[in-house]
Short mmCIF file of C-alpha atoms and ligand atoms in Angstrom, two decimals:
data_model
loop_
_atom_site.label_atom_id
_atom_site.label_comp_id
_atom_site.label_asym_id
_atom_site.label_seq_id
_atom_site.Cartn_x
_atom_site.Cartn_y
_atom_site.Cartn_z
CA UNK L 158 -9.13 3.47 -26.58
CA UNK L 159 -10.76 4.70 -29.79
CA UNK L 160 -8.19 6.54 -31.92
CA UNK L 161 -9.04 10.14 -32.63
CA UNK L 162 -8.05 11.97 -35.77
CA UNK L 163 -7.97 15.69 -36.28
CA UNK L 164 -8.58 17.09 -39.77
CA UNK L 165 -5.36 18.54 -41.18
CA UNK L 166 -6.80 22.03 -41.63
CA UNK L 167 -7.34 22.20 -37.84
CA UNK L 168 -3.80 21.26 -36.90
CA UNK L 169 -1.00 23.73 -36.74
CA UNK L 170 1.69 21.15 -36.01
CA UNK L 171 2.12 17.97 -38.02
CA UNK L 172 4.03 15.20 -36.27
CA UNK L 173 5.48 11.99 -37.70
CA UNK L 174 6.44 8.76 -35.97
CA UNK L 175 9.56 6.96 -37.18
CA UNK L 176 9.46 3.34 -36.02
CA UNK L 177 6.02 1.75 -35.57
CA UNK L 178 6.86 -0.82 -32.89
CA UNK L 179 5.89 -1.49 -29.29
CA UNK L 180 6.18 2.02 -27.89
CA UNK L 181 4.85 3.97 -30.88
CA UNK L 182 1.20 3.84 -29.72
CA UNK L 183 2.15 5.89 -26.64
CA UNK L 184 3.42 8.63 -28.95
CA UNK L 185 0.23 8.63 -31.05
CA UNK L 186 -1.81 8.83 -27.88
CA UNK L 187 0.26 11.68 -26.45
CA UNK L 188 0.29 13.79 -29.61
CA UNK L 189 -3.43 13.35 -30.22
CA UNK L 190 -4.24 14.74 -26.80
CA UNK L 191 -2.59 18.09 -27.56
CA UNK L 192 -4.88 20.68 -29.19
CA UNK L 193 -3.52 21.91 -32.52
CA UNK L 194 -1.33 18.87 -33.07
CA UNK L 195 -1.92 16.09 -35.54
CA UNK L 196 -0.33 12.82 -36.56
CA UNK L 197 0.48 13.11 -40.27
CA UNK L 198 2.76 10.17 -41.00
CA UNK L 199 3.56 6.69 -39.74
CA UNK L 200 7.01 5.72 -40.98
CA UNK L 201 8.54 2.27 -40.68
CA UNK L 202 11.21 0.76 -42.86
CA UNK L 203 8.98 -2.31 -43.11
CA UNK L 204 6.10 -1.01 -45.25
CA UNK L 205 3.56 -3.56 -43.94
CA UNK L 206 4.35 -2.56 -40.36
CA UNK L 207 3.75 1.10 -41.22
CA UNK L 208 0.54 0.22 -43.07
CA UNK L 209 -0.85 -1.88 -40.21
CA UNK L 210 0.05 0.78 -37.66
CA UNK L 211 -1.47 3.57 -39.77
CA UNK L 212 -4.67 1.57 -40.19
CA UNK L 213 -4.93 0.76 -36.48
CA UNK L 214 -4.35 4.39 -35.49
CA UNK L 215 -6.12 6.14 -38.35
CA UNK L 216 -3.01 7.87 -39.67
CA UNK L 217 -3.48 9.03 -43.25
CA UNK L 218 0.01 8.57 -44.71
CA UNK L 219 2.77 6.03 -44.45
CA UNK L 220 6.39 6.26 -45.46
CA UNK L 221 9.10 3.62 -45.53
CA UNK L 222 12.14 5.89 -45.54
CA UNK L 223 12.82 8.41 -42.78
CA UNK L 224 14.42 10.65 -45.40
CA UNK L 225 10.96 11.19 -46.91
CA UNK L 226 9.76 12.40 -43.53
CA UNK L 227 12.70 14.76 -43.14
CA UNK L 228 12.08 16.16 -46.62
CA UNK L 229 8.38 16.83 -46.01
CA UNK L 230 8.03 20.58 -45.27
CA UNK L 231 4.64 20.19 -43.55
CA UNK L 232 6.13 17.94 -40.84
CA UNK L 233 7.38 20.06 -37.97
CA UNK L 234 8.36 17.35 -35.49
CA UNK L 235 9.14 13.66 -35.25
CA UNK L 236 9.23 10.85 -32.72
CA UNK L 237 12.24 8.58 -33.08
CA UNK L 238 11.06 5.22 -31.77
CA UNK L 239 13.54 2.75 -33.21
CA UNK L 240 16.41 0.68 -31.78
CA UNK L 241 19.01 2.42 -29.63
CA UNK L 242 21.77 2.22 -32.24
CA UNK L 243 19.92 4.45 -34.72
CA UNK L 244 18.85 7.16 -32.27
CA UNK L 245 21.91 9.31 -32.92
CA UNK L 246 21.79 9.22 -36.70
CA UNK L 247 18.03 9.69 -37.08
CA UNK L 248 17.94 12.46 -34.47
CA UNK L 249 20.80 14.30 -36.15
CA UNK L 250 19.23 14.01 -39.59
CA UNK L 251 15.88 15.21 -38.24
CA UNK L 252 17.48 18.22 -36.54
CA UNK L 253 19.47 19.08 -39.66
CA UNK L 254 16.17 18.99 -41.57
CA UNK L 255 14.70 21.50 -39.11
CA UNK L 256 12.42 19.11 -37.22
CA UNK L 257 11.85 19.15 -33.46
CA UNK L 258 12.66 15.70 -32.04
CA UNK L 259 11.19 13.51 -29.35
CA UNK L 260 13.52 10.52 -29.15
CA UNK L 261 12.95 7.52 -26.93
CA UNK L 262 15.45 6.73 -24.22
CA UNK L 263 18.41 6.39 -24.24
CA UNK L 264 19.38 9.51 -26.18
CA UNK L 265 21.90 7.33 -28.05
CA UNK L 266 24.72 4.97 -27.13
CA UNK L 267 27.64 7.41 -26.99
CA UNK L 268 27.69 10.37 -24.56
CA UNK L 269 29.88 12.45 -26.91
CA UNK L 270 27.31 11.99 -29.66
CA UNK L 271 24.56 12.81 -27.18
CA UNK L 272 26.22 16.09 -26.26
CA UNK L 273 26.64 16.91 -29.96
CA UNK L 274 22.92 16.34 -30.53
CA UNK L 275 22.00 18.59 -27.60
CA UNK L 276 24.29 21.31 -28.94
CA UNK L 277 22.93 20.92 -32.46
CA UNK L 278 19.32 21.31 -31.25
CA UNK L 279 20.28 24.39 -29.24
CA UNK L 280 22.18 25.88 -32.14
CA UNK L 281 19.23 25.39 -34.48
CA UNK L 282 16.62 26.59 -31.98
CA UNK L 283 14.83 23.23 -32.03
CA UNK L 284 13.38 21.20 -29.17
CA UNK L 285 15.11 17.91 -28.49
CA UNK L 286 13.51 15.80 -25.79
CA UNK L 287 14.51 12.32 -24.63
CA UNK L 288 11.58 10.29 -23.37
CA UNK L 289 11.91 9.45 -19.69
CA UNK L 290 8.24 9.49 -18.86
CA UNK L 291 8.58 8.54 -15.20
CA UNK L 292 10.13 11.96 -14.57
CA UNK L 293 6.57 13.19 -15.02
CA UNK L 294 4.90 10.61 -12.74
CA UNK L 295 3.07 12.44 -9.93
CA UNK L 296 4.63 10.22 -7.26
CA UNK L 297 8.14 10.84 -8.59
CA UNK L 298 7.58 14.60 -8.76
CA UNK L 299 6.18 14.55 -5.22
CA UNK L 300 9.14 12.65 -3.75
CA UNK L 301 11.55 14.88 -5.67
CA UNK L 302 9.90 17.91 -4.15
CA UNK L 303 10.04 16.48 -0.61
CA UNK L 304 13.72 15.64 -0.96
CA UNK L 305 14.49 19.11 -2.31
CA UNK L 306 12.59 20.76 0.53
CA UNK L 307 14.50 18.69 3.08
CA UNK L 308 11.38 16.94 4.38
CA UNK L 309 13.31 13.68 4.65
CA UNK L 310 16.21 15.37 6.45
CA UNK L 311 19.72 14.48 5.36
CA UNK L 312 19.62 11.56 2.94
CA UNK L 313 21.27 8.40 4.29
CA UNK L 314 20.74 5.87 1.52
CA UNK L 315 18.67 5.09 -1.54
CA UNK L 316 17.77 1.66 -2.92
CA UNK L 317 16.33 0.98 -6.34
CA UNK L 318 15.23 -2.34 -7.76
CA UNK L 319 13.50 -3.60 -10.87
CA UNK L 320 12.41 -7.18 -11.30
CA UNK L 321 11.01 -7.99 -14.72
CA UNK L 322 10.36 -11.13 -16.74
CA UNK L 323 11.31 -11.42 -20.38
CA UNK L 324 10.76 -14.49 -22.54
CA UNK L 325 13.44 -15.72 -24.90
CA UNK L 326 11.33 -14.81 -27.92
CA UNK L 327 11.31 -11.17 -26.77
CA UNK L 328 14.96 -11.24 -27.86
CA UNK L 329 14.81 -13.90 -30.57
CA UNK L 330 12.04 -12.12 -32.46
CA UNK L 331 13.82 -8.79 -32.41
CA UNK L 332 16.44 -7.49 -34.83
CA UNK L 333 18.12 -5.41 -32.10
CA UNK L 334 17.26 -6.46 -28.54
CA UNK L 335 19.95 -8.41 -26.76
CA UNK L 336 22.65 -7.26 -29.19
CA UNK L 337 25.55 -5.09 -28.11
CA UNK L 338 25.45 -3.04 -31.28
CA UNK L 339 21.66 -2.59 -31.48
CA UNK L 340 20.65 -2.25 -27.84
CA UNK L 341 24.01 -1.52 -26.23
CA UNK L 342 23.15 -3.57 -23.12
CA UNK L 343 19.79 -4.86 -21.94
CA UNK L 344 18.51 -5.01 -18.36
CA UNK L 345 20.04 -1.66 -17.43
CA UNK L 346 20.06 0.47 -20.57
CA UNK L 347 16.58 -0.62 -21.56
CA UNK L 348 14.35 -1.61 -18.63
CA UNK L 349 16.44 -0.44 -15.65
CA UNK L 350 16.99 2.90 -17.38
CA UNK L 351 13.84 4.27 -15.78
CA UNK L 352 14.92 3.39 -12.22
CA UNK L 353 18.36 4.91 -12.55
CA UNK L 354 16.99 7.96 -14.33
CA UNK L 355 14.34 8.51 -11.65
CA UNK L 356 17.00 8.42 -8.94
CA UNK L 357 19.08 11.00 -10.80
CA UNK L 358 15.97 13.13 -11.17
CA UNK L 359 15.19 12.92 -7.46
CA UNK L 360 18.66 12.95 -5.89
CA UNK L 361 20.85 14.67 -8.48
CA UNK L 362 23.72 13.29 -10.47
CA UNK L 363 25.24 9.96 -9.53
CA UNK L 364 28.72 8.46 -9.74
CA UNK L 365 29.14 4.75 -10.37
CA UNK L 366 31.25 2.98 -7.74
CA UNK L 367 30.93 -0.75 -8.42
CA UNK L 368 28.88 -3.15 -10.50
CA UNK L 369 28.18 -6.78 -11.17
CA UNK L 370 26.86 -7.54 -14.61
CA UNK L 371 25.60 -11.02 -15.46
CA UNK L 372 23.77 -12.99 -18.12
CA UNK L 373 22.01 -15.71 -16.19
CA UNK L 374 18.88 -16.88 -18.01
CA UNK L 375 19.43 -15.80 -21.61
CA UNK L 376 23.09 -16.57 -22.22
CA UNK L 377 22.20 -18.67 -25.27
CA UNK L 378 20.08 -15.88 -26.76
CA UNK L 379 21.62 -12.48 -25.98
CA UNK L 380 25.06 -10.87 -25.98
CA UNK L 381 24.07 -8.41 -23.28
CA UNK L 382 23.28 -8.60 -19.55
CA UNK L 383 19.98 -9.78 -18.12
CA UNK L 384 20.95 -8.88 -14.55
CA UNK L 385 22.94 -6.04 -13.05
CA UNK L 386 23.66 -4.85 -9.54
CA UNK L 387 25.43 -1.61 -8.90
CA UNK L 388 26.56 0.76 -6.22
CA UNK L 389 26.44 4.47 -7.02
CA UNK L 390 26.81 7.67 -5.06
CA UNK L 391 24.60 10.74 -5.30
CA UNK L 392 27.07 13.16 -3.72
CA UNK L 393 27.75 11.51 -0.35
CA UNK L 394 24.61 9.33 -0.51
CA UNK L 395 25.05 5.66 -1.45
CA UNK L 396 22.56 4.31 -3.99
CA UNK L 397 22.15 0.58 -4.54
CA UNK L 398 20.66 -0.55 -7.82
CA UNK L 399 19.41 -4.05 -8.71
CA UNK L 400 17.83 -4.78 -12.07
CA UNK L 401 16.95 -8.05 -13.74
CA UNK L 402 14.80 -9.11 -16.68
CA UNK L 403 15.27 -12.78 -15.82
CA UNK L 404 12.75 -12.87 -12.96
CA UNK L 405 9.24 -14.34 -12.81
CA UNK L 406 7.21 -11.18 -12.28
CA UNK L 407 6.28 -9.23 -15.40
CA UNK L 408 7.33 -5.88 -13.92
CA UNK L 409 7.91 -4.67 -10.39
CA UNK L 410 10.00 -1.66 -9.48
CA UNK L 411 10.76 -0.27 -6.07
CA UNK L 412 12.57 2.87 -4.90
CA UNK L 413 13.31 3.56 -1.24
CA UNK L 414 14.69 6.89 -0.04
CA UNK L 415 15.84 7.00 3.57
CA UNK L 416 16.73 10.21 5.37
CA UNK L 417 17.40 11.28 8.94
CA UNK L 418 13.93 12.81 9.23
CA UNK L 419 11.81 10.39 7.22
CA UNK L 420 11.63 7.76 4.53
CA UNK L 421 9.48 6.83 1.58
CA UNK L 422 9.03 3.68 -0.49
CA UNK L 423 7.35 3.90 -3.88
CA UNK L 424 7.26 2.25 -7.26
CA UNK L 425 7.25 3.29 -10.89
CA UNK L 426 4.73 0.67 -11.97
CA UNK L 427 1.37 1.84 -13.17
CA UNK L 428 -0.16 3.39 -11.22
CA UNK L 429 2.95 4.77 -9.49
CA UNK L 430 2.28 4.29 -5.80
CA UNK L 431 3.71 5.39 -2.52
CA UNK L 432 3.93 2.11 -0.60
CA UNK L 433 5.21 3.35 2.76
CA UNK L 434 6.17 6.62 4.36
CA UNK L 435 7.28 7.83 7.71
CA UNK L 436 8.40 11.20 9.02
CA UNK L 437 7.25 14.60 10.17
CA UNK L 438 3.60 15.61 10.33
CA UNK L 439 4.10 17.65 7.15
CA UNK L 440 5.65 14.73 5.27
CA UNK L 441 2.85 12.41 6.42
CA UNK L 442 0.23 14.98 5.40
CA UNK L 443 1.70 15.33 1.91
CA UNK L 444 2.18 11.59 1.55
CA UNK L 445 -1.44 10.92 2.54
CA UNK L 446 -2.53 13.48 0.00
CA UNK L 447 -0.45 11.71 -2.62
CA UNK L 448 -1.94 8.36 -1.57
CA UNK L 449 -5.46 9.66 -1.97
CA UNK L 450 -4.90 10.65 -5.60
CA UNK L 451 -6.87 8.12 -7.62
CA UNK L 452 -5.43 7.52 -11.06
CA UNK L 453 -8.24 7.13 -13.53
CA UNK L 454 -6.38 7.05 -16.83
CA UNK L 455 -5.60 3.81 -18.58
CA UNK L 456 -2.20 3.59 -20.28
CA UNK L 457 -2.08 3.67 -24.08
CA UNK L 458 0.49 0.90 -24.39
CA UNK L 459 1.83 -1.78 -22.06
CA UNK L 460 0.66 -1.07 -18.52
CA UNK L 461 4.14 -0.67 -17.05
CA UNK L 462 4.99 2.11 -19.52
CA UNK L 463 2.50 4.07 -17.37
CA UNK L 464 0.57 7.15 -18.44
CA UNK L 465 3.25 9.82 -18.33
CA UNK L 466 4.25 9.75 -21.99
CA UNK L 467 1.21 12.01 -22.21
CA UNK L 468 2.66 14.54 -19.81
CA UNK L 469 6.09 14.57 -21.43
CA UNK L 470 4.63 14.85 -24.92
CA UNK L 471 2.38 17.72 -23.79
CA UNK L 472 5.49 19.40 -22.36
CA UNK L 473 7.36 18.79 -25.65
CA UNK L 474 4.52 20.34 -27.65
CA UNK L 475 4.40 23.30 -25.28
CA UNK L 476 8.16 23.75 -25.71
CA UNK L 477 7.82 23.70 -29.51
CA UNK L 478 4.91 26.13 -29.49
CA UNK L 479 6.35 28.63 -26.97
CA UNK L 480 10.11 28.16 -26.96
CA UNK L 481 9.97 27.69 -23.18
CA UNK L 482 12.29 25.07 -21.66
CA UNK L 483 10.85 21.69 -20.86
CA UNK L 484 10.67 20.35 -17.32
CA UNK L 485 13.54 18.01 -18.04
CA UNK L 486 16.37 18.66 -20.48
CA UNK L 487 17.90 16.43 -23.13
CA UNK L 488 21.30 17.27 -21.66
CA UNK L 489 20.31 15.48 -18.47
CA UNK L 490 19.61 12.33 -20.49
CA UNK L 491 23.30 12.32 -21.43
CA UNK L 492 24.08 12.13 -17.70
CA UNK L 493 21.89 9.04 -17.32
CA UNK L 494 23.64 7.45 -20.29
CA UNK L 495 27.04 8.21 -18.75
CA UNK L 496 26.03 6.59 -15.45
CA UNK L 497 24.81 3.50 -17.31
CA UNK L 498 28.03 3.19 -19.29
CA UNK L 499 30.10 3.67 -16.15
CA UNK L 500 28.24 0.79 -14.48
CA UNK L 501 28.79 -1.36 -17.56
CA UNK L 502 32.49 -0.55 -17.51
CA UNK L 503 32.73 -1.51 -13.83
CA UNK L 504 30.62 -4.63 -14.30
CA UNK L 505 32.30 -5.93 -17.45
CA UNK L 506 29.28 -6.44 -19.68
CA UNK L 507 30.45 -9.58 -21.44
CA UNK L 508 32.17 -11.53 -18.68
CA UNK L 509 29.44 -12.59 -16.25
CA UNK L 510 31.68 -14.39 -13.75
CA UNK L 511 34.56 -11.93 -13.91
CA UNK L 512 32.22 -9.04 -13.27
CA UNK L 513 31.78 -10.03 -9.67
CA UNK L 514 35.39 -9.09 -9.01
CA UNK L 515 34.42 -5.44 -9.40
CA UNK L 516 32.45 -5.75 -6.20
CA UNK L 517 35.08 -7.63 -4.24
CA UNK L 518 38.02 -5.49 -5.46
N1 NAD K 767 9.75 4.84 -22.50
C1 NAD K 767 9.36 3.58 -22.43
O1 NAD K 767 8.71 3.14 -21.48
C2 NAD K 767 9.70 2.66 -23.57
C3 NAD K 767 9.01 1.47 -23.74
C4 NAD K 767 9.36 0.66 -24.82
C5 NAD K 767 10.38 1.02 -25.68
N2 NAD K 767 11.04 2.19 -25.46
C6 NAD K 767 12.13 2.63 -26.34
O2 NAD K 767 11.56 2.89 -27.63
C7 NAD K 767 12.49 2.56 -28.64
C8 NAD K 767 11.83 1.56 -29.58
O3 NAD K 767 11.49 0.41 -28.85
P1 NAD K 767 10.32 -0.58 -29.35
O4 NAD K 767 10.19 -1.59 -28.28
O5 NAD K 767 9.13 0.19 -29.78
O6 NAD K 767 11.05 -1.22 -30.64
P2 NAD K 767 10.43 -2.19 -31.74
O7 NAD K 767 11.51 -3.12 -32.18
O8 NAD K 767 9.15 -2.78 -31.24
O9 NAD K 767 10.05 -1.19 -32.93
C9 NAD K 767 11.02 -0.53 -33.68
C10 NAD K 767 10.43 -0.29 -35.08
O10 NAD K 767 11.30 0.63 -35.76
C11 NAD K 767 11.38 0.21 -37.13
N3 NAD K 767 12.60 0.78 -37.69
C12 NAD K 767 13.88 0.43 -37.43
N4 NAD K 767 14.73 1.22 -38.10
C13 NAD K 767 13.98 2.11 -38.79
C14 NAD K 767 14.30 3.20 -39.63
N5 NAD K 767 15.56 3.53 -39.91
N6 NAD K 767 13.28 3.90 -40.19
C15 NAD K 767 11.99 3.57 -39.92
N7 NAD K 767 11.64 2.55 -39.12
C16 NAD K 767 12.62 1.83 -38.55
C17 NAD K 767 11.37 -1.30 -37.06
O11 NAD K 767 10.98 -1.87 -38.28
C18 NAD K 767 10.34 -1.55 -35.92
O12 NAD K 767 9.04 -1.69 -36.45
C19 NAD K 767 13.73 2.07 -27.92
O13 NAD K 767 14.59 3.14 -27.73
C20 NAD K 767 13.20 1.59 -26.57
O14 NAD K 767 14.17 1.62 -25.54
C21 NAD K 767 10.71 3.02 -24.43
#
């Protein structure tokens, strides 16, 4: 897609991106689609990375130190798109500097810190949003609505699976991926995050019951897990979760929700699709309507990131401009982090073989 720039005198809100890596293009794309918003700064602690990114996306200024961004009075909001370990500190510093913050998932690596950030944003009257773009996918919103309206009857069980393929150099070439301190886990907290988060969004909060956490293919490269299976409960409803980044398929996710009056199977890949459905005439009617929706938009970044960064960023900008609450709150992102950490605790992140005992105990 051809990058679009908006002259500064036409933009009311100046946004900056901190961290010009893989996901940053989705933030440029999302901000540029919102009238009155402009991209003022590309910041990366590696100056050449910031310069290349700014050139590719026609961003006028680069900075190498986030502190420069925080000190710039014309910047009203920032995207924090760096490794997981720095989310807390950069988000806090941005909020203290009076900037609205859009931080990539997970909110941070410590739920107590996450709650502090949410409280700080509230206290300062600033918008804090944690990117979980699949919450805005039309298929996810549709299924959420059907579950809430009872169209599937009483829920019996939910299954969620992500199979992804990562190469060793995905970890070897990164300063943070595959490290406990930088990423805080891998298959679940990074890629599987979206599956678990979507289930919480659809079914409500979950409690971790058991987990098996293993490092099968990348044991010589990463400290974290490449494969995790878990059992959770959404109230009385059992939820099984299987995620791996050691598979052969680049990205395939699948969520199945089974109730007494109907069931649906869909995925979070792009385009998010309802694969199967069964139930009442009303459910079938709505599902067929959902099936007939033809997605026309191409994603800005990697295809499996989907197109919904745009919707979340538009919601973020609306929240900043109006003070109205966003569809999904940053506080809820703390809940997803807590569920992830509970699964890690049950699965024993660093002892692949021993982790299986959690399931047999
Ligand atoms: N929502 C999604 O679908 C999605 C997809 C990919 C990544 N992510 C998330 O986005 C975040 C970033 O992931 P990525 O894959 O883009 O990472 P990346 O490693 O590709 O890029 C991170 C960039 O941040 C820069 N950086 C690090 N510390 C900095 C600092 N203090 N100041 C300025 N720049 C700094 C690095 O130099 C690097 O260029 C992670 O939280 C990840 O989980 C989300």
